[in-house]
DNA sequence: TGGGTCATGTAACCTGTTACATGATTAG
DNA sequence: CTAATCATGTAACAGGTTACATGACCCA
C-alpha cells in the first residue's frame, strides 16, 4: 500500500527521498503514517521492481542527491492498482479494540474515555483549516484540478469521520449515564 | 494490540487457541482481522510475558488440547492497557490511499468506484442483523451486561461508519457529476 | 468412508517501528 | 556560530500475511 502511495506521488513528478517524505506528511499522513526509514526502504524495493529509477546527482560540493522518477512499468502498475478490485481491505481499528474491553473499567472511567476521545483521535492535529490551506498551496502547482479534487475528497472524509466520531461518543456517554442512574436507583 | 485483544478475551474465561479464534471472528473481526497462525504465535509470546499460562490436557484418545488462562500479571497488564493514555493510534486507511490517487482515472471510473464502494467496504459481511443476534447469543453467557454494552458500542460505531461512508460516496459522486457536466458544457 | 470442523502449529516473507548514524546546507 | 532543516540511510525487532502440514472427531 505504501509502495503505491509513493508511486502515486512520483507520478506527479520526480523527487528525492526527502521531498517524498515531506509531501507525504502534507498530504497523505491524515490517513497513513509512514516513517522516513520505511520510505527509503520502500524506494529500494520499488527500484528492484523496476517501477522507479534513481539517478544520483553529485553536487559540486560532493553532497549527493538521489532523484527518483517513475518508469513506464511503474505507471502501468499504478493504473493496475487503481483499477483492481482490491477485495476487502483489512481493517484494524485500535480504538475499537480498546472500546470493546472497556467494561473492565468503571462507568465513570468509561464516560471520561468518551469525553476525551474526539480531541485525542482528531485526524487534523493542527486543525483542518491549516490542512485546507496547505492543499490549496499544492493545488497551484498542479495543472489538473481533478487530481486535487480527490485530495479534497479524502479531507472531506476526514471531516465527516470526525463529526461521526463526536456523535458516537455522545451516544455512548448517554447510554452509560442511563446505566449509571438505573443502578443507583436500584440500590435504594 | 492483538496481544491485548486476546488477553481481553481470556479475561472472560479460559479457552483453547481454536476457541479464541472463533470468538475473535464472532466479536472482534469487524474492526480487527487476525490469522489463526498469528493468534497461535501471539499466544506463545503472551506466555513468555507471563500474562497467560497454558495447561496441556491429554485426552484419553491421545489428542491434546492446550487450555489458556489469564494470570494475575495478565489481568494487571489488561487494566494498564485500558487506562493508558495511548497517545495517537497510527491510522492506516487503504481506502483513502486509493481515493487520493483516483484522479489518474477517468471521471466515469471515479463515479463507478464510489457507486460500488458501500457494498464492498461493508463492515458486516453477513449483514448487521446476524451480527446483532450473534452478540445476543454470547450475552446470555455473560453475567455482566456492562461488558456486552461496550460490544454493542463497537457495533454502533460500525453502523454509523457505514452510514457515513454512504453519505460520503454520494457527496463525491455529486461533485464528480458536476465536473463532468461542466466540462461537457465547456466543450460546446 | 468422506467431508466439515476441531485443533495446533511451522516457515518464509513482507510491512511497520524504534533507535541510531552521519554529514551538508541555510537562516538568524 | 549555532540551530533547524535538508538529505540518506542501516540494524534490529515487532507485527501481519501466505502457504503449508498434520491429524483427530463427528455426522451422514
XYZ file of C-alpha atoms (C1' of nucleotides) in Angstrom:
432
model
C 0.000 0.000 0.000
C 2.772 2.416 0.959
C 4.552 1.360 -2.239
C 1.626 2.578 -4.306
C 1.355 5.777 -2.314
C 4.969 6.621 -3.119
C 4.411 5.579 -6.724
C 1.422 7.893 -6.911
C 3.419 10.841 -5.610
C 6.266 10.188 -8.033
C 3.703 10.101 -10.801
C 3.141 13.828 -10.181
C 6.837 14.488 -10.693
C 10.368 13.370 -9.846
C 11.555 13.990 -6.305
C 14.264 12.924 -3.914
C 13.503 10.820 -0.854
C 13.277 13.784 1.457
C 10.728 15.535 -0.719
C 8.624 12.390 -0.897
C 8.682 12.345 2.881
C 7.504 15.963 3.187
C 4.821 15.695 0.523
C 3.660 12.500 2.159
C 3.374 14.256 5.520
C 1.484 17.173 3.997
C -0.995 15.158 2.012
C -1.284 11.507 2.968
C -0.408 11.416 6.653
C -4.012 12.117 7.709
C -4.806 8.523 6.925
C -1.419 6.862 6.531
C 1.619 7.464 8.651
C 4.987 6.277 7.439
C 8.428 6.573 8.951
C 11.232 8.100 6.932
C 13.239 4.914 7.272
C 10.401 2.922 5.785
C 10.072 5.272 2.840
C 13.748 4.853 1.983
C 13.434 1.085 2.250
C 10.368 1.021 0.021
C 12.220 3.142 -2.524
C 14.828 0.411 -2.799
C 12.144 -2.212 -3.228
C 10.327 -0.065 -5.797
C 13.541 0.217 -7.795
C 14.105 -3.551 -7.637
C 10.648 -3.975 -9.173
C 11.622 -1.599 -11.938
C 8.756 0.751 -11.044
C 11.045 3.690 -10.378
C 14.564 4.608 -11.366
C 17.015 6.644 -9.343
C 19.664 8.943 -10.713
C 22.342 10.040 -8.325
C 23.365 13.602 -8.855
C 26.708 14.562 -7.421
C 26.671 18.188 -6.389
C 29.829 20.309 -6.819
C 30.014 20.226 -3.032
C 30.283 16.448 -3.099
C 26.866 16.165 -1.471
C 24.845 13.701 -3.443
C 21.111 13.684 -4.108
C 19.085 10.788 -5.290
C 16.415 11.820 -7.771
C 13.620 9.289 -8.118
C 11.379 9.077 -11.154
C 8.551 6.766 -12.053
C 9.104 4.432 -15.029
C 6.642 3.267 -17.671
C 6.369 -0.009 -15.800
C 5.670 1.928 -12.619
C 2.938 3.964 -14.259
C 1.349 0.770 -15.518
C 1.493 -0.710 -12.025
C -0.129 2.406 -10.558
C -3.005 2.152 -13.038
C -3.345 -1.561 -12.379
C -3.581 -0.956 -8.642
C -6.147 1.824 -9.043
C -8.394 -0.347 -11.176
C -8.003 -3.670 -9.400
C -10.999 -4.742 -7.425
C -8.897 -4.992 -4.278
C -11.187 -7.410 -2.482
C -11.649 -6.418 1.126
C -9.160 -4.149 2.752
C -8.034 -5.477 6.112
C -9.463 -3.338 8.895
C -7.505 -2.698 12.042
C -9.022 -0.179 14.381
C -7.119 0.151 17.685
C -9.818 2.444 19.051
C -12.498 -0.234 18.701
C -10.208 -2.841 20.223
C -9.910 -0.797 23.379
C -13.578 0.170 23.443
C -14.595 -3.465 23.245
C -12.926 -4.297 26.554
C -13.738 -1.107 28.420
C -16.350 -2.933 30.513
C -13.435 -3.861 32.773
C -13.300 -0.247 33.905
C -15.845 1.651 35.966
C -18.730 3.503 34.340
C -17.185 6.851 35.215
C -13.904 5.847 33.622
C -15.861 4.834 30.545
C -17.592 8.203 30.409
C -14.254 10.016 30.758
C -12.847 7.884 27.960
C -15.537 9.006 25.512
C -15.386 12.594 26.676
C -11.704 12.970 25.853
C -11.821 10.844 22.688
C -12.792 13.377 19.991
C -9.836 15.585 20.771
C -7.389 12.702 21.126
C -8.410 10.978 17.903
C -8.502 14.124 15.820
C -7.340 13.499 12.275
C -6.121 17.031 11.686
C -3.780 17.762 14.570
C -3.153 21.378 13.516
C -6.787 21.950 12.645
C -8.497 21.277 9.365
C -8.202 24.924 8.236
C -4.435 24.621 8.004
C -4.770 21.381 6.083
C -7.140 23.067 3.630
C -4.700 25.931 3.062
C -1.824 23.512 2.563
C -3.819 21.658 -0.062
C -4.548 24.903 -1.900
C -0.819 25.701 -1.902
C -0.077 22.435 -3.656
C -3.014 22.910 -5.997
C -1.328 25.956 -7.546
C 1.433 23.734 -8.907
C -0.897 21.036 -10.160
C -2.396 21.858 -13.524
C -5.153 19.256 -13.364
C -7.878 20.305 -10.879
C -9.309 16.788 -10.956
C -6.281 15.499 -9.054
C -6.684 17.831 -6.126
C -10.417 17.169 -6.155
C -9.687 13.656 -4.940
C -7.348 15.095 -2.338
C -10.286 17.192 -1.192
C -12.461 14.077 -1.091
C -10.079 12.422 1.372
C -10.209 15.532 3.541
C -13.996 15.618 3.340
C -13.911 12.039 4.556
C -11.725 13.087 7.474
C -14.133 15.836 8.455
C -17.174 13.590 8.199
C -15.368 10.952 10.207
C -14.576 13.381 12.990
C -18.168 14.542 13.085
C -19.387 10.963 13.253
C -16.900 10.148 15.999
C -18.197 13.009 18.122
C -21.765 11.808 17.620
C -20.779 8.264 18.553
C -19.059 9.455 21.722
C -22.147 11.438 22.749
C -24.299 8.385 22.113
C -22.062 6.166 24.263
C -21.909 8.724 27.064
C -25.704 8.983 27.058
C -26.150 5.218 27.355
C -23.560 4.997 30.116
C -25.237 7.804 32.060
C -28.506 5.881 31.829
C -26.933 2.705 33.190
C -25.363 4.748 35.963
C -28.650 6.274 37.041
C -30.511 2.977 36.808
C -28.016 1.226 39.043
C -28.096 3.998 41.652
C -31.923 3.791 41.588
C -31.869 0.023 42.125
C -29.613 0.372 45.117
C -32.121 2.417 47.096
C -2.807 -4.582 20.071
C -3.728 -8.147 19.078
C -1.983 -9.299 22.264
C -4.369 -7.222 24.346
C -7.368 -8.387 22.366
C -6.519 -11.995 23.140
C -5.824 -11.068 26.747
C -9.225 -9.412 26.957
C -10.994 -12.498 25.638
C -9.132 -14.787 28.039
C -10.202 -12.476 30.829
C -13.778 -13.631 30.203
C -12.741 -17.242 30.693
C -10.186 -19.902 29.811
C -10.205 -21.215 26.265
C -8.042 -23.138 23.853
C -6.494 -21.489 20.820
C -9.245 -22.599 18.495
C -11.966 -21.109 20.678
C -10.064 -17.824 20.868
C -10.012 -17.840 17.099
C -13.766 -18.387 16.781
C -14.730 -15.874 19.477
C -12.367 -13.402 17.853
C -14.083 -13.907 14.499
C -17.533 -13.521 16.032
C -16.834 -10.415 18.038
C -13.685 -8.521 17.092
C -13.225 -9.239 13.412
C -15.451 -6.307 12.355
C -12.575 -3.999 13.158
C -9.590 -6.310 13.545
C -8.794 -9.295 11.386
C -6.235 -11.797 12.569
C -4.961 -15.002 11.049
C -5.081 -18.221 13.027
C -1.340 -18.589 12.677
C -0.815 -15.167 14.181
C -3.058 -15.940 17.144
C -1.048 -19.053 17.961
C 2.183 -17.106 17.712
C 0.895 -14.332 19.964
C -0.185 -16.959 22.497
C 3.425 -18.087 22.750
C 4.579 -14.527 23.212
C 1.849 -13.876 25.798
C 3.017 -16.891 27.773
C 6.644 -15.735 27.627
C 5.499 -12.445 29.175
C 3.802 -14.391 31.933
C 0.431 -12.864 31.049
C -1.197 -16.216 30.368
C -0.470 -19.799 31.330
C -1.201 -22.883 29.283
C -2.101 -26.310 30.609
C -1.922 -29.157 28.189
C -4.680 -31.676 28.710
C -4.109 -35.092 27.225
C -7.384 -36.647 26.175
C -7.908 -40.405 26.545
C -7.698 -40.525 22.788
C -4.195 -39.072 22.893
C -5.453 -35.868 21.265
C -4.121 -32.989 23.293
C -5.722 -29.616 23.976
C -3.999 -26.538 25.204
C -6.112 -24.620 27.692
C -5.079 -20.988 28.059
C -5.880 -18.909 31.144
C -5.051 -15.357 32.060
C -2.712 -14.838 35.033
C -2.762 -12.115 37.697
C 0.050 -10.411 35.818
C -2.002 -10.622 32.638
C -5.045 -9.094 34.301
C -2.880 -6.249 35.571
C -1.495 -5.704 32.075
C -5.010 -5.616 30.620
C -6.050 -2.936 33.121
C -2.861 -0.989 32.465
C -3.516 -1.024 28.728
C -7.153 0.048 29.140
C -6.199 3.007 31.296
C -3.064 4.146 29.498
C -3.431 7.317 27.509
C -2.286 5.562 24.365
C -1.083 8.679 22.602
C -2.183 8.703 18.987
C -3.136 5.485 17.329
C -1.464 5.106 13.981
C -4.016 5.432 11.199
C -3.743 3.414 8.032
C -6.682 3.632 5.707
C -6.178 1.779 2.406
C -9.421 3.185 1.052
C -8.208 6.785 1.391
C -4.863 5.860 -0.140
C -6.582 4.701 -3.273
C -9.074 7.558 -3.341
C -6.266 10.094 -3.168
C -4.799 8.961 -6.473
C -8.032 8.269 -8.326
C -7.558 11.431 -10.421
C -5.463 9.207 -12.694
C -8.648 7.502 -13.821
C -11.492 8.947 -15.840
C -14.424 10.701 -14.199
C -16.736 7.839 -15.068
C -14.378 5.335 -13.500
C -14.309 7.535 -10.409
C -18.103 7.592 -10.245
C -18.248 3.805 -10.594
C -15.693 3.483 -7.832
C -17.867 5.399 -5.372
C -21.033 3.662 -6.520
C -19.717 0.209 -5.692
C -17.863 1.251 -2.543
C -20.539 0.992 0.160
C -21.204 -2.637 -0.618
C -17.546 -3.549 -0.995
C -16.428 -1.877 2.216
C -19.274 -3.184 4.314
C -18.183 -3.950 7.850
C -20.801 -6.621 8.441
C -20.418 -9.029 5.513
C -23.386 -11.194 6.551
C -25.486 -8.176 7.447
C -25.655 -6.369 10.747
C -28.774 -8.262 11.868
C -26.857 -11.505 12.063
C -24.084 -9.791 13.987
C -26.634 -8.422 16.475
C -28.117 -11.885 17.017
C -24.672 -13.382 17.483
C -23.874 -10.788 20.127
C -27.097 -11.600 21.967
C -26.176 -15.282 21.954
C -22.903 -14.530 23.682
C -24.628 -12.116 26.047
C -26.603 -14.990 27.591
C -23.402 -16.489 28.938
C -22.005 -13.207 30.191
C -23.409 -12.243 33.563
C -22.300 -8.607 33.444
C -24.453 -6.619 30.969
C -21.918 -3.768 31.087
C -19.430 -5.904 29.153
C -21.703 -6.560 26.227
C -22.764 -2.913 26.290
C -19.302 -1.998 25.049
C -19.553 -4.721 22.427
C -22.762 -3.013 21.316
C -20.918 0.318 21.227
C -18.391 -1.067 18.742
C -21.241 -2.321 16.588
C -22.999 1.036 16.813
C -19.758 2.558 15.585
C -19.730 0.143 12.662
C -23.291 1.085 11.697
C -22.623 4.817 11.973
C -19.451 4.369 9.956
C -21.300 2.589 7.157
C -23.934 5.302 7.094
C -21.263 7.983 6.927
C -19.456 6.116 4.158
C -22.610 6.019 2.049
C -23.126 9.735 2.567
C -19.512 10.434 1.626
C -19.840 8.372 -1.559
C -22.969 10.246 -2.565
C -21.196 13.539 -1.925
C -18.228 12.514 -4.096
C -20.468 11.253 -6.894
C -22.387 14.532 -6.855
C -19.218 16.599 -7.182
C -17.878 14.371 -9.948
C -21.164 14.645 -11.875
C -20.889 18.413 -11.638
C -17.354 18.398 -13.016
C -18.498 16.093 -15.782
C -21.344 18.360 -16.842
C -19.201 21.475 -16.607
C -16.545 20.009 -18.857
C -19.063 18.841 -21.458
C -20.585 22.337 -21.370
C -17.183 23.947 -21.937
C -16.535 21.747 -24.929
C -19.536 23.023 -26.854
C -15.921 -43.578 4.120
C -15.730 -38.981 3.179
C -16.240 -34.120 4.159
C -16.527 -30.468 7.577
C -14.969 -28.741 11.703
C -11.873 -29.139 15.687
C -7.140 -28.463 16.892
C -2.240 -26.982 16.795
C 1.089 -25.314 14.802
C 5.866 -24.010 11.420
C 8.407 -21.307 7.875
C 9.202 -17.751 4.947
C 8.214 -13.455 3.840
C 6.598 -8.654 3.950
C 5.469 -4.435 6.348
C 5.871 -1.232 10.117
C 8.510 0.666 14.338
C 12.364 2.310 17.022
C 16.756 3.687 17.545
C 20.695 5.144 15.720
C 24.354 7.342 12.484
C 26.213 10.820 9.571
C 27.037 14.946 7.348
C 25.735 19.185 4.308
C 23.135 23.462 3.810
C 20.844 27.511 5.289
C 18.849 31.234 8.061
C 19.374 34.080 12.096
C 28.490 30.063 15.243
C 24.587 27.546 16.086
C 20.264 25.527 15.419
C 16.945 23.970 12.174
C 16.273 21.735 8.178
C 17.957 19.062 4.254
C 19.454 14.521 2.995
C 20.331 9.470 3.103
C 20.354 5.722 5.117
C 21.282 0.850 8.474
C 20.043 -2.592 12.043
C 17.190 -4.912 14.972
C 12.886 -6.011 16.183
C 7.739 -6.381 16.206
C 3.600 -7.371 13.913
C 0.930 -9.184 9.980
C 0.370 -12.377 5.680
C 0.592 -16.556 2.957
C 1.296 -21.126 2.380
C 1.728 -25.329 4.177
C 1.405 -29.593 7.413
C -0.846 -32.829 10.326
C -4.233 -35.436 12.465
C -8.448 -36.331 15.451
C -13.540 -36.008 15.887
C -18.256 -36.178 14.269
C -22.093 -36.703 11.409
C -24.500 -38.530 7.401
